[in-house]
Tab-separated table of C-alpha atoms in Angstrom:
chain	number	residue	atom	x	y	z
S	1	MET	CA	-34.805	-121.290	2.366
S	2	THR	CA	-37.640	-120.707	4.768
S	3	THR	CA	-40.054	-118.041	3.512
S	4	LEU	CA	-41.563	-115.530	6.171
S	5	SER	CA	-44.961	-114.156	5.808
S	6	GLY	CA	-45.518	-110.578	6.374
S	7	ARG	CA	-47.436	-111.517	9.829
S	8	ALA	CA	-44.512	-113.429	10.774
S	9	LEU	CA	-42.194	-110.412	10.233
S	10	ASN	CA	-44.680	-108.150	12.210
S	11	ARG	CA	-44.730	-110.427	15.087
S	12	ALA	CA	-40.923	-110.661	15.042
S	13	LEU	CA	-40.655	-106.806	14.917
S	14	LEU	CA	-43.168	-106.296	17.832
S	15	ASP	CA	-41.289	-108.979	19.856
S	16	ARG	CA	-37.922	-107.338	19.516
S	17	GLN	CA	-39.293	-103.993	20.096
S	18	PHE	CA	-40.887	-104.942	23.416
S	19	LEU	CA	-44.423	-104.082	21.744
S	20	LEU	CA	-45.743	-107.678	21.903
S	21	ALA	CA	-45.417	-107.568	25.642
S	22	ARG	CA	-44.163	-104.931	27.883
S	23	THR	CA	-40.709	-105.775	29.438
S	24	ASP	CA	-39.370	-105.539	33.238
S	25	ARG	CA	-36.133	-104.616	31.851
S	26	THR	CA	-34.557	-101.108	32.774
S	27	PRO	CA	-34.884	-98.199	30.548
S	28	LEU	CA	-31.074	-98.426	29.977
S	29	GLU	CA	-31.336	-101.933	28.789
S	30	VAL	CA	-34.306	-101.240	26.566
S	31	ILE	CA	-32.611	-98.092	24.835
S	32	GLY	CA	-29.596	-100.355	24.331
S	33	ARG	CA	-31.657	-102.864	22.417
S	34	LEU	CA	-33.369	-100.209	20.278
S	35	VAL	CA	-29.830	-98.997	19.715
S	36	ALA	CA	-31.235	-95.331	19.828
S	37	LEU	CA	-34.508	-93.590	20.224
S	38	GLN	CA	-35.299	-90.836	17.840
S	39	ALA	CA	-35.671	-87.559	19.710
S	40	GLN	CA	-36.221	-84.637	17.448
S	41	GLU	CA	-38.817	-83.616	20.144
S	42	PRO	CA	-37.882	-84.415	23.948
S	43	ASN	CA	-41.172	-85.929	25.153
S	44	TRP	CA	-41.549	-88.515	22.449
S	45	PRO	CA	-38.992	-91.051	23.791
S	46	TYR	CA	-40.522	-90.998	27.024
S	47	VAL	CA	-43.918	-92.202	25.490
S	48	GLY	CA	-42.017	-94.712	23.571
S	49	LEU	CA	-40.519	-96.216	26.607
S	50	TRP	CA	-43.997	-96.124	28.521
S	51	SER	CA	-45.264	-98.215	25.675
S	52	ARG	CA	-42.550	-100.817	26.221
S	53	ILE	CA	-41.608	-101.035	29.918
S	54	HIS	CA	-43.946	-102.026	32.924
S	55	GLY	CA	-44.439	-99.084	35.269
S	56	PHE	CA	-42.121	-96.623	33.281
S	57	THR	CA	-41.768	-93.266	34.897
S	58	HIS	CA	-40.657	-89.744	33.687
S	59	SER	CA	-37.812	-89.687	36.394
S	60	GLN	CA	-36.373	-92.939	35.158
S	61	LEU	CA	-35.224	-91.538	31.798
S	62	THR	CA	-34.408	-88.166	33.085
S	63	THR	CA	-32.220	-89.412	35.838
S	64	LEU	CA	-30.285	-91.394	33.012
S	65	LEU	CA	-29.759	-88.039	31.117
S	66	GLN	CA	-28.678	-86.457	34.371
S	67	ASP	CA	-26.101	-89.022	35.260
S	68	ARG	CA	-24.850	-88.860	31.637
S	69	LYS	CA	-25.663	-92.515	31.003
S	70	VAL	CA	-27.713	-91.636	28.126
S	71	VAL	CA	-26.997	-88.734	25.751
S	72	ARG	CA	-28.903	-86.595	23.111
S	73	SER	CA	-27.236	-85.761	19.948
S	74	GLY	CA	-27.108	-86.211	16.112
S	75	LEU	CA	-26.746	-89.912	15.158
S	76	LEU	CA	-28.700	-92.246	12.947
S	77	ARG	CA	-29.926	-90.593	9.694
S	78	SER	CA	-28.436	-87.186	10.775
S	79	THR	CA	-31.231	-86.877	13.241
S	80	GLN	CA	-31.487	-86.234	17.011
S	81	HIS	CA	-31.406	-89.423	19.044
S	82	LEU	CA	-31.166	-90.642	22.457
S	83	ALA	CA	-28.419	-93.209	23.028
S	84	VAL	CA	-26.626	-95.168	25.734
S	85	ALA	CA	-23.388	-92.993	26.294
S	86	ASP	CA	-21.074	-95.944	25.482
S	87	ASP	CA	-23.077	-96.794	22.458
S	88	PHE	CA	-22.779	-93.067	21.238
S	89	ARG	CA	-19.018	-93.099	21.802
S	90	ARG	CA	-18.722	-96.245	19.492
S	91	LEU	CA	-21.356	-95.550	16.883
S	92	ARG	CA	-20.978	-91.747	16.179
S	93	PRO	CA	-17.545	-92.044	14.639
S	94	LEU	CA	-18.978	-94.958	12.446
S	95	LEU	CA	-21.865	-92.847	11.434
S	96	GLN	CA	-19.866	-89.574	10.994
S	97	SER	CA	-19.625	-90.101	7.248
S	98	VAL	CA	-23.512	-89.986	7.053
S	99	LEU	CA	-23.588	-86.752	9.107
S	100	ASP	CA	-20.828	-85.115	6.745
S	101	ARG	CA	-23.035	-86.118	3.718
S	102	THR	CA	-25.788	-84.070	5.174
S	103	ALA	CA	-23.510	-81.250	6.203
S	104	GLY	CA	-22.243	-81.254	2.607
S	105	SER	CA	-25.794	-80.610	1.249
S	106	PRO	CA	-26.698	-77.416	-0.745
S	107	HIS	CA	-28.240	-75.997	2.278
S	108	PHE	CA	-25.056	-75.746	4.020
S	109	ALA	CA	-22.769	-75.460	1.068
S	110	ARG	CA	-24.207	-72.327	-0.200
S	111	ASN	CA	-23.675	-70.635	3.233
S	112	SER	CA	-20.197	-71.547	3.991
S	113	THR	CA	-18.380	-70.815	0.785
S	114	GLY	CA	-14.672	-70.492	1.241
S	115	LEU	CA	-14.811	-72.235	4.725
S	116	ASP	CA	-13.651	-75.738	4.814
S	117	ALA	CA	-14.988	-78.220	7.096
S	118	ALA	CA	-11.895	-78.677	9.133
S	119	SER	CA	-11.524	-75.035	9.741
S	120	LEU	CA	-15.159	-74.769	10.771
S	121	VAL	CA	-14.927	-77.571	13.242
S	122	ALA	CA	-11.626	-76.113	14.770
S	123	GLU	CA	-13.397	-72.755	15.135
S	124	GLY	CA	-16.386	-74.185	16.703
S	125	LEU	CA	-14.371	-76.104	19.296
S	126	ASP	CA	-12.359	-73.155	20.136
S	127	LEU	CA	-15.515	-71.177	20.608
S	128	LEU	CA	-16.820	-73.987	23.016
S	129	GLY	CA	-13.497	-74.151	24.868
S	130	GLY	CA	-14.462	-77.652	26.082
S	131	GLY	CA	-17.420	-75.861	27.829
S	132	THR	CA	-21.197	-75.211	27.109
S	133	LEU	CA	-22.865	-72.697	24.722
S	134	THR	CA	-26.417	-72.337	23.401
S	135	ARG	CA	-26.914	-72.900	19.829
S	136	LYS	CA	-27.876	-69.059	19.664
S	137	GLU	CA	-24.791	-67.804	21.397
S	138	LEU	CA	-22.536	-70.198	19.130
S	139	ALA	CA	-24.288	-68.993	16.071
S	140	ARG	CA	-23.710	-65.387	17.074
S	141	ARG	CA	-20.061	-65.956	17.661
S	142	LEU	CA	-19.636	-67.792	14.409
S	143	ALA	CA	-21.485	-64.941	12.572
S	144	ARG	CA	-19.032	-62.321	14.139
S	145	ARG	CA	-16.067	-64.229	12.891
S	146	HIS	CA	-17.665	-64.647	9.328
S	147	PRO	CA	-19.631	-61.376	8.523
S	148	GLY	CA	-22.148	-61.957	5.887
S	149	ILE	CA	-22.763	-65.503	6.587
S	150	ASP	CA	-25.698	-67.085	8.535
S	151	GLY	CA	-24.176	-68.050	11.810
S	152	ARG	CA	-27.233	-70.327	12.495
S	153	ILE	CA	-26.424	-72.550	9.546
S	154	LEU	CA	-22.742	-72.625	10.423
S	155	ALA	CA	-23.584	-73.655	13.795
S	156	GLY	CA	-25.848	-76.319	12.509
S	157	GLU	CA	-23.084	-77.548	10.118
S	158	PHE	CA	-20.479	-77.606	12.885
S	159	GLU	CA	-22.949	-79.800	15.062
S	160	LEU	CA	-23.227	-82.355	12.164
S	161	ARG	CA	-19.462	-82.480	11.607
S	162	THR	CA	-18.475	-83.068	15.237
S	163	PRO	CA	-20.027	-84.861	18.230
S	164	LEU	CA	-21.724	-82.504	20.582
S	165	VAL	CA	-24.135	-83.562	23.383
S	166	HIS	CA	-27.280	-81.563	24.369
S	167	ASP	CA	-27.823	-80.444	27.789
S	168	VAL	CA	-30.137	-82.291	30.060
S	169	ALA	CA	-32.996	-79.765	29.969
S	170	THR	CA	-33.059	-80.160	26.201
S	171	GLY	CA	-33.772	-83.810	26.427
S	172	ALA	CA	-35.899	-84.008	29.614
S	173	TRP	CA	-39.783	-84.213	29.690
S	174	GLY	CA	-41.650	-81.138	28.909
S	175	SER	CA	-38.759	-79.356	27.050
S	176	TRP	CA	-40.921	-78.566	24.027
S	177	GLY	CA	-39.819	-75.280	22.388
S	178	ASN	CA	-37.433	-73.201	20.803
S	179	ARG	CA	-34.456	-75.147	19.320
S	180	SER	CA	-32.129	-72.150	19.677
S	181	LYS	CA	-32.194	-72.603	23.493
S	182	VAL	CA	-30.546	-75.971	22.985
S	183	SER	CA	-27.036	-76.077	24.711
S	184	VAL	CA	-24.337	-77.935	23.324
S	185	THR	CA	-21.031	-79.464	24.699
S	186	PRO	CA	-18.144	-81.374	23.017
S	187	ALA	CA	-19.028	-85.027	23.657
S	188	GLU	CA	-15.622	-86.025	25.073
S	189	ALA	CA	-15.811	-83.111	27.623
S	190	TRP	CA	-19.565	-84.250	28.474
S	191	LEU	CA	-18.651	-87.825	28.906
S	192	GLY	CA	-15.171	-87.260	30.297
S	193	ARG	CA	-14.070	-90.073	27.955
S	194	PRO	CA	-12.539	-90.092	24.389
S	195	MET	CA	-14.865	-91.077	21.501
S	196	ALA	CA	-13.971	-94.239	19.756
S	197	THR	CA	-12.085	-94.196	16.385
S	198	ALA	CA	-12.778	-95.756	12.961
S	199	ALA	CA	-9.559	-94.718	11.684
S	200	THR	CA	-8.774	-97.881	9.595
S	201	PRO	CA	-10.845	-99.932	7.016
S	202	ALA	CA	-10.491	-102.988	9.353
S	203	THR	CA	-11.780	-100.970	12.389
S	204	THR	CA	-14.646	-99.485	10.229
S	205	THR	CA	-15.761	-103.037	9.098
S	206	ASP	CA	-15.759	-104.432	12.525
S	207	LEU	CA	-17.772	-101.586	13.813
S	208	ALA	CA	-20.212	-101.918	10.980
S	209	LYS	CA	-20.573	-105.716	11.815
S	210	LYS	CA	-21.404	-104.758	15.410
S	211	LEU	CA	-24.014	-102.191	14.279
S	212	ILE	CA	-25.682	-104.792	11.965
S	213	ARG	CA	-25.801	-107.204	14.692
S	214	ARG	CA	-27.358	-104.841	17.135
S	215	TYR	CA	-29.847	-103.754	14.447
S	216	LEU	CA	-31.000	-107.210	13.904
S	217	ALA	CA	-31.479	-107.930	17.438
S	218	GLY	CA	-34.038	-105.023	17.591
S	219	PHE	CA	-35.399	-104.885	14.092
S	220	GLY	CA	-34.729	-108.276	12.216
S	221	PRO	CA	-35.212	-110.397	10.254
S	222	ALA	CA	-34.347	-107.690	7.748
S	223	GLY	CA	-32.833	-106.960	4.330
S	224	VAL	CA	-29.625	-105.182	3.863
S	225	LYS	CA	-31.672	-102.331	2.271
S	226	ASP	CA	-33.434	-102.091	5.637
S	227	VAL	CA	-30.242	-101.712	7.718
S	228	GLN	CA	-28.997	-98.975	5.210
S	229	ALA	CA	-32.330	-97.021	5.422
S	230	TRP	CA	-32.223	-97.353	9.282
S	231	CYS	CA	-28.803	-96.149	9.775
S	232	GLY	CA	-27.944	-94.085	6.639
S	233	LEU	CA	-24.673	-96.157	5.818
S	234	THR	CA	-24.221	-97.543	2.238
S	235	ARG	CA	-22.452	-100.470	0.823
S	236	LEU	CA	-23.210	-102.693	3.561
S	237	ASN	CA	-23.724	-105.643	1.172
S	238	GLU	CA	-20.022	-106.090	1.337
S	239	VAL	CA	-19.868	-106.373	5.067
S	240	VAL	CA	-23.003	-108.622	5.246
S	241	ALA	CA	-20.935	-110.921	2.809
S	242	GLN	CA	-18.224	-111.342	5.409
S	243	MET	CA	-20.783	-112.349	8.109
S	244	ARG	CA	-22.483	-115.105	6.089
S	245	THR	CA	-21.273	-117.860	8.485
S	246	GLU	CA	-22.898	-116.116	11.578
S	247	LEU	CA	-26.205	-115.142	10.044
S	248	ARG	CA	-29.482	-116.992	9.194
S	249	ARG	CA	-31.148	-116.209	5.886
S	250	TYR	CA	-34.980	-116.234	5.036
S	251	SER	CA	-37.039	-115.414	2.022
S	252	GLY	CA	-39.309	-112.364	2.578
S	253	PRO	CA	-42.914	-112.138	1.165
S	254	ASP	CA	-41.638	-110.571	-1.904
S	255	GLY	CA	-38.918	-113.239	-2.495
S	256	GLY	CA	-36.234	-110.857	-1.499
S	257	GLU	CA	-33.499	-112.102	1.129
S	258	LEU	CA	-33.652	-111.374	4.669
S	259	ILE	CA	-30.983	-111.788	7.329
S	260	ASP	CA	-30.952	-112.404	10.971
S	261	LEU	CA	-28.964	-113.497	13.877
S	262	ALA	CA	-28.393	-117.302	13.943
S	263	ASP	CA	-29.708	-117.803	17.535
S	264	ALA	CA	-32.533	-115.336	17.215
S	265	GLU	CA	-36.042	-116.774	17.864
S	266	LEU	CA	-39.163	-115.907	15.978
S	267	PRO	CA	-42.599	-115.766	17.641
S	268	ASP	CA	-45.489	-117.629	16.493
S	269	PRO	CA	-47.174	-115.644	13.883
S	270	ASP	CA	-50.594	-116.340	15.650
S	271	THR	CA	-49.443	-114.692	18.959
S	272	PRO	CA	-52.030	-112.004	19.704
S	273	ALA	CA	-50.592	-108.474	19.469
S	274	PRO	CA	-52.009	-105.976	22.043
S	275	VAL	CA	-53.173	-102.427	21.203
S	276	ARG	CA	-50.218	-100.007	21.577
S	277	LEU	CA	-49.963	-96.205	21.243
S	278	LEU	CA	-46.608	-95.027	19.720
S	279	PRO	CA	-45.060	-91.596	19.693
S	280	ALA	CA	-44.049	-89.744	16.796
S	281	PHE	CA	-40.875	-90.763	15.096
S	282	ASP	CA	-41.027	-94.350	16.706
S	283	ASN	CA	-38.451	-96.716	16.000
S	284	ALA	CA	-40.725	-99.434	15.022
S	285	LEU	CA	-42.015	-97.308	11.988
S	286	LEU	CA	-38.630	-95.977	10.774
S	287	GLY	CA	-36.530	-99.187	11.209
S	288	HIS	CA	-36.962	-100.430	7.639
S	289	ALA	CA	-37.099	-99.416	3.950
S	290	ASP	CA	-39.941	-101.703	3.364
S	291	ARG	CA	-42.263	-100.794	6.386
S	292	THR	CA	-45.270	-102.684	5.155
S	293	ARG	CA	-44.637	-105.109	8.062
S	294	VAL	CA	-46.081	-102.575	10.319
S	295	ILE	CA	-47.865	-99.812	8.299
S	296	SER	CA	-49.577	-100.075	4.844
S	297	ASP	CA	-48.279	-97.771	2.083
S	298	GLN	CA	-51.679	-95.906	2.197
S	299	ASP	CA	-51.540	-95.235	5.904
S	300	ARG	CA	-47.677	-94.340	5.637
S	301	LYS	CA	-48.910	-91.241	3.505
S	302	ARG	CA	-51.164	-90.326	6.332
S	303	VAL	CA	-48.704	-90.741	8.994
S	304	MET	CA	-45.518	-89.423	7.101
S	305	PRO	CA	-47.070	-86.644	5.107
S	306	GLY	CA	-43.555	-84.928	4.890
S	307	GLN	CA	-39.880	-85.791	5.142
S	308	ALA	CA	-39.553	-84.381	8.483
S	309	GLN	CA	-42.952	-85.588	9.966
S	310	VAL	CA	-44.086	-88.850	11.529
S	311	ARG	CA	-47.165	-88.574	13.472
S	312	PRO	CA	-47.920	-90.434	16.643
S	313	THR	CA	-49.887	-93.737	15.809
S	314	PHE	CA	-51.711	-96.501	17.451
S	315	LEU	CA	-51.462	-100.285	16.616
S	316	VAL	CA	-54.224	-102.643	16.225
S	317	ASP	CA	-53.286	-106.271	15.719
S	318	GLY	CA	-49.852	-105.280	15.205
S	319	HIS	CA	-50.354	-102.602	12.423
S	320	VAL	CA	-50.931	-98.914	12.387
S	321	HIS	CA	-54.658	-98.460	12.502
S	322	GLY	CA	-54.753	-94.600	13.164
S	323	SER	CA	-53.075	-91.565	14.681
S	324	TRP	CA	-53.340	-89.455	17.685
S	325	SER	CA	-52.556	-86.146	19.180
S	326	LEU	CA	-52.568	-84.416	22.446
S	327	GLU	CA	-54.593	-80.993	22.176
S	328	GLY	CA	-54.610	-79.306	25.465
S	329	ASP	CA	-55.675	-81.898	27.905
S	330	THR	CA	-57.705	-84.115	25.313
S	331	LEU	CA	-55.988	-86.908	23.659
S	332	ARG	CA	-57.725	-87.277	20.078
S	333	LEU	CA	-57.775	-90.561	18.518
S	334	ILE	CA	-58.039	-90.657	14.637
S	335	PRO	CA	-58.887	-94.085	13.393
S	336	PHE	CA	-58.019	-94.678	9.809
S	337	ARG	CA	-60.870	-97.396	9.392
S	338	PRO	CA	-63.753	-98.807	11.702
S	339	LEU	CA	-62.878	-100.440	14.804
S	340	SER	CA	-64.520	-103.593	16.028
S	341	ALA	CA	-66.088	-103.070	19.487
S	342	THR	CA	-63.328	-105.315	21.038
S	343	ASP	CA	-60.475	-103.244	19.436
S	344	ARG	CA	-62.253	-100.057	20.407
S	345	ALA	CA	-62.472	-101.079	24.051
S	346	ALA	CA	-58.779	-102.204	24.149
S	347	LEU	CA	-57.849	-98.929	22.454
S	348	GLU	CA	-59.832	-96.920	24.918
S	349	GLN	CA	-58.408	-98.826	27.949
S	350	GLU	CA	-54.755	-98.344	26.741
S	351	THR	CA	-55.397	-94.719	25.978
S	352	GLU	CA	-56.717	-93.965	29.432
S	353	ARG	CA	-53.690	-95.533	30.996
S	354	LEU	CA	-51.664	-93.229	28.888
S	355	LEU	CA	-53.623	-90.173	29.747
S	356	PRO	CA	-52.068	-89.290	33.329
S	357	PHE	CA	-48.506	-90.071	31.778
S	358	VAL	CA	-48.715	-87.381	29.142
S	359	GLY	CA	-50.848	-84.838	31.400
S	360	GLY	CA	-54.264	-85.402	29.495
S	361	LYS	CA	-57.725	-85.557	31.050
S	362	ASN	CA	-59.964	-86.489	28.201
S	363	VAL	CA	-60.056	-88.852	25.500
S	364	SER	CA	-61.840	-88.298	22.114
S	365	CYS	CA	-62.375	-90.990	19.314
S	366	GLY	CA	-65.064	-90.330	16.705
S	367	SER	CA	-68.331	-90.372	18.394
S	368	LEU	CA	-66.827	-91.650	21.520
S	369	ARG	CA	-65.861	-88.857	24.173
S	370	ARG	CA	-64.928	-89.741	27.586
S	371	HIS	CA	-64.279	-87.171	30.597
S	372	GLY	CA	-62.780	-88.455	33.847
S	373	GLY	CA	-63.411	-92.057	32.887
S	374	ALA	CA	-67.108	-91.700	32.345
S	375	GLU	CA	-69.074	-91.190	29.128
S	376	ALA	CA	-69.692	-87.432	28.293
S	377	GLU	CA	-73.211	-86.684	26.841
């Protein structure tokens, strides 16, 4: 069995994530390759696509949302994602057990004593009536039916237990703000098509196999634990065992078994990796249980200080080297360690390319401060 180094895994991940070289593929194709883009805040998927696609513009993604070819909803790991509409129809039923597990957590269970899940879903769908309501209005109507129970928590549980799609304005560029303004619509009404079903064990297994193939195409080679950490499903060893004849196997740096698509090519580990700026919650940082292929454990603590926080980062030689933030019109770079003159120049160039996309005017990096493309005294 071939052993892959950490550098080989890093270059494979960057290549499949379109971070080793930008692609000319369409945003729809790229979102499909990545399966879904985490979208807890609406602007970040735009930045993620900018870092991966030549000449990407805001309107390209906004148009996909308007045309209902891409949707925003709860998906992987019970968090908000953007996904191609047809992928969402197929994957959400498979992942529903993960969202149900979240909906059954103490936070929700304490609030809905005496109200079973099926009744909550039926009530919520009745209130929506196949149309659209803001989360705030939905919560108000649920609270009216159940005095003494927090309607906001009921609405949150309802959104986990049945597929609802967010309105276009919620996912469009610049839609930062109050989550209560999010509007939700039953997915089947929004898409005009029924959701797929995972009604039998055989159907569920087939869908899980497809999900594993899709994951490997965008994140492989990887271990079974990596797949499970990425999607939230468990007991995938049994599914992978049925796929042995179609998968290639490697040994990882720690000796653990890694799987990959049989026809997937691996780039040369010595391939140069360009500087890239990644958004908060980027796929490349969240796609594995063992994330050391792209971020060290020490830096992971800086970038992910809390369970619900993943800061924007920048890559140097394929690994996280620092974080960044947009404060007003200034993009501030925070290196975690010294940069060589060459890497600093490359980072500065890439950052100044990003500035107009995010509406910034200035770059600040340590002692380096630039204004309008010229050194500031």
